[in-house]
Coordinates of N, CA and C in Angstrom, one line a residue:
X1 N -65.0 -10.4 -10.9 CA -64.5 -9.5 -9.9 C -64.3 -10.2 -8.6
X2 N -65.3 -11.0 -8.2 CA -65.2 -11.8 -7.0 C -64.1 -12.8 -7.0
X3 N -63.9 -13.4 -8.2 CA -62.9 -14.4 -8.4 C -61.5 -13.7 -8.2
X4 N -61.3 -12.6 -8.8 CA -60.1 -11.8 -8.6 C -59.8 -11.5 -7.2
X5 N -60.8 -11.0 -6.5 CA -60.7 -10.7 -5.1 C -60.3 -11.9 -4.2
X6 N -61.0 -13.0 -4.5 CA -60.7 -14.3 -3.7 C -59.3 -14.7 -4.1
X7 N -58.9 -14.6 -5.3 CA -57.5 -15.0 -5.7 C -56.5 -14.2 -5.0
X8 N -56.7 -12.9 -4.9 CA -55.8 -12.0 -4.2 C -55.6 -12.3 -2.8
X9 N -56.8 -12.6 -2.1 CA -56.7 -12.9 -0.7 C -56.0 -14.3 -0.5
X10 N -56.2 -15.2 -1.3 CA -55.6 -16.5 -1.2 C -54.1 -16.4 -1.4
X11 N -53.7 -15.6 -2.4 CA -52.3 -15.3 -2.6 C -51.6 -14.6 -1.4
X12 N -52.3 -13.6 -0.9 CA -51.7 -12.9 0.3 C -51.6 -13.9 1.5
X13 N -52.6 -14.7 1.7 CA -52.5 -15.7 2.8 C -51.4 -16.7 2.6
X14 N -51.2 -17.1 1.4 CA -50.1 -18.0 1.1 C -48.7 -17.4 1.3
X15 N -48.6 -16.1 1.2 CA -47.3 -15.5 1.4 C -46.9 -15.3 2.9
X16 N -47.9 -15.4 3.7 CA -47.6 -15.2 5.2 C -47.0 -16.5 5.7
X17 N -46.0 -16.4 6.5 CA -45.4 -17.6 7.1 C -46.3 -18.2 8.1
X18 N -46.3 -19.5 8.2 CA -47.1 -20.2 9.2 C -46.4 -20.2 10.6
X19 N -46.9 -19.4 11.5 CA -46.2 -19.3 12.8 C -46.9 -20.2 13.9
X20 N -47.7 -21.2 13.4 CA -48.4 -22.0 14.4 C -47.4 -22.7 15.3
X21 N -46.3 -23.2 14.9 CA -45.3 -23.8 15.8 C -44.7 -22.9 16.8
X22 N -44.5 -21.6 16.4 CA -44.0 -20.6 17.3 C -45.0 -20.3 18.3
X23 N -46.3 -20.1 17.9 CA -47.4 -19.8 18.8 C -47.6 -21.0 19.8
X24 N -47.6 -22.2 19.3 CA -47.8 -23.4 20.1 C -46.7 -23.5 21.2
X25 N -45.4 -23.2 20.8 CA -44.3 -23.3 21.7 C -44.4 -22.3 22.8
X26 N -44.9 -21.1 22.4 CA -45.0 -20.0 23.4 C -46.2 -20.4 24.4
X27 N -47.3 -20.9 23.9 CA -48.4 -21.3 24.7 C -48.0 -22.5 25.6
X28 N -47.3 -23.4 25.1 CA -46.8 -24.6 25.9 C -45.9 -24.1 27.0
X29 N -45.0 -23.2 26.7 CA -44.0 -22.7 27.7 C -44.8 -22.0 28.8
X30 N -45.8 -21.2 28.5 CA -46.5 -20.5 29.5 C -47.3 -21.4 30.4
X31 N -47.9 -22.4 29.8 CA -48.7 -23.4 30.5 C -47.8 -24.3 31.4
X32 N -46.6 -24.7 30.9 CA -45.7 -25.5 31.6 C -45.2 -24.7 32.8
X33 N -44.8 -23.5 32.7 CA -44.3 -22.7 33.8 C -45.4 -22.4 34.8
X34 N -46.6 -22.4 34.4 CA -47.7 -22.1 35.4 C -48.1 -23.4 36.2
X35 N -47.6 -24.5 35.8 CA -48.0 -25.8 36.5 C -47.5 -25.9 37.9
X36 N -48.3 -26.4 38.8 CA -47.9 -26.6 40.2 C -47.1 -27.8 40.5
X37 N -47.1 -28.8 39.5 CA -46.4 -30.1 39.8 C -45.8 -30.6 38.5
X38 N -45.0 -31.6 38.7 CA -44.3 -32.2 37.5 C -45.2 -32.8 36.5
X39 N -46.2 -33.5 37.0 CA -47.1 -34.2 36.0 C -47.8 -33.2 35.1
X40 N -48.3 -32.1 35.7 CA -48.9 -31.1 34.9 C -48.0 -30.5 33.9
X41 N -46.7 -30.2 34.4 CA -45.7 -29.6 33.5 C -45.4 -30.6 32.3
X42 N -45.3 -31.8 32.6 CA -45.0 -32.8 31.5 C -46.1 -32.8 30.5
X43 N -47.4 -32.8 31.0 CA -48.5 -32.8 30.1 C -48.5 -31.5 29.2
X44 N -48.2 -30.4 29.8 CA -48.2 -29.1 29.1 C -47.1 -29.0 28.1
X45 N -46.0 -29.7 28.4 CA -44.8 -29.6 27.5 C -44.8 -30.6 26.4
X46 N -45.6 -31.6 26.5 CA -45.6 -32.7 25.5 C -45.7 -32.3 24.1
X47 N -46.6 -31.4 23.7 CA -46.7 -31.0 22.3 C -45.4 -30.5 21.7
X48 N -44.6 -29.9 22.5 CA -43.3 -29.3 22.1 C -42.2 -30.4 22.2
X49 N -42.1 -31.1 23.4 CA -41.1 -32.0 23.6 C -41.2 -33.2 22.7
X50 N -42.4 -33.6 22.3 CA -42.6 -34.7 21.4 C -42.8 -34.3 19.9
X51 N -42.8 -33.0 19.7 CA -43.0 -32.4 18.4 C -41.8 -32.5 17.5
X52 N -41.9 -32.1 16.3 CA -40.8 -32.2 15.3 C -39.9 -30.9 15.4
X53 N -40.2 -30.0 16.2 CA -39.4 -28.7 16.2 C -39.7 -27.9 15.0
X54 N -38.8 -27.1 14.7 CA -38.9 -26.3 13.4 C -38.3 -27.1 12.3
X55 N -39.1 -27.2 11.2 CA -38.7 -28.0 10.0 C -37.9 -27.1 9.1
X56 N -37.2 -27.7 8.1 CA -36.4 -26.9 7.2 C -37.3 -25.8 6.6
X57 N -38.5 -26.1 6.2 CA -39.3 -25.1 5.5 C -39.7 -24.0 6.5
X58 N -39.8 -24.3 7.8 CA -40.1 -23.3 8.8 C -38.9 -22.3 8.8
X59 N -37.7 -22.9 8.9 CA -36.5 -22.1 9.0 C -36.3 -21.2 7.7
X60 N -36.8 -21.7 6.6 CA -36.7 -20.9 5.4 C -37.7 -19.8 5.3
X61 N -38.9 -20.0 5.9 CA -40.0 -19.1 5.8 C -40.2 -18.2 6.9
X62 N -39.7 -18.5 8.1 CA -39.8 -17.6 9.2 C -38.7 -16.6 9.3
X63 N -39.0 -15.5 9.9 CA -38.0 -14.4 10.1 C -37.1 -14.9 11.2
X64 N -36.0 -14.2 11.3 CA -35.0 -14.5 12.4 C -35.7 -14.2 13.8
X65 N -36.5 -13.2 13.9 CA -37.2 -12.9 15.1 C -38.2 -14.0 15.5
X66 N -38.9 -14.6 14.5 CA -39.8 -15.7 14.8 C -39.1 -16.9 15.2
X67 N -38.0 -17.2 14.6 CA -37.1 -18.3 15.0 C -36.6 -18.1 16.4
X68 N -36.2 -16.9 16.7 CA -35.7 -16.6 18.1 C -36.8 -16.7 19.1
X69 N -38.0 -16.3 18.8 CA -39.2 -16.5 19.7 C -39.4 -18.0 20.0
X70 N -39.3 -18.8 18.9 CA -39.5 -20.3 19.1 C -38.4 -20.8 20.0
X71 N -37.2 -20.5 19.8 CA -36.1 -21.0 20.6 C -36.2 -20.5 22.0
X72 N -36.6 -19.3 22.2 CA -36.7 -18.8 23.6 C -37.9 -19.5 24.3
X73 N -38.9 -19.8 23.6 CA -40.0 -20.5 24.2 C -39.6 -21.9 24.6
X74 N -38.9 -22.6 23.8 CA -38.4 -23.9 24.1 C -37.4 -23.9 25.3
X75 N -36.6 -22.9 25.3 CA -35.6 -22.8 26.5 C -36.4 -22.5 27.8
X76 N -37.4 -21.6 27.7 CA -38.2 -21.3 28.9 C -38.9 -22.6 29.4
X77 N -39.5 -23.3 28.4 CA -40.2 -24.6 28.7 C -39.2 -25.6 29.4
X78 N -38.0 -25.7 28.9 CA -37.0 -26.6 29.4 C -36.6 -26.2 30.8
X79 N -36.4 -24.9 31.0 CA -36.1 -24.4 32.4 C -37.2 -24.7 33.4
X80 N -38.4 -24.6 33.0 CA -39.6 -24.9 33.9 C -39.6 -26.4 34.2
X81 N -39.4 -27.2 33.2 CA -39.3 -28.7 33.5 C -38.2 -29.0 34.4
X82 N -37.1 -28.4 34.2 CA -35.9 -28.6 35.0 C -36.2 -28.3 36.5
X83 N -37.0 -27.3 36.7 CA -37.3 -26.9 38.1 C -37.9 -28.0 38.9
X84 N -38.7 -28.9 38.2 CA -39.3 -30.0 38.9 C -38.3 -31.1 39.1
X85 N -37.3 -31.3 38.2 CA -36.3 -32.3 38.3 C -35.4 -32.0 39.5
X86 N -35.1 -30.7 39.7 CA -34.1 -30.3 40.7 C -34.8 -30.3 42.1
X87 N -36.1 -30.0 42.1 CA -36.8 -29.8 43.4 C -37.3 -31.1 43.9

């Protein structure tokens, strides 16, 4: 009985898409936009700017809404970095 329960939980977890890249991009965008100076913004943006972006398997497993969230976070992060380049 316990084995069946554990197997079901494992199967359900495996069916859920991994949204860690989406979550990380949103967190990095928020941190970058909250920075008072360029050095802080660059440090906050590094995980996304030097990351691999969404991989093919991400695009296949994430919903359109989750992909849109990722793209919006990257755009917001880029806008906040640009603020320091322009100022």
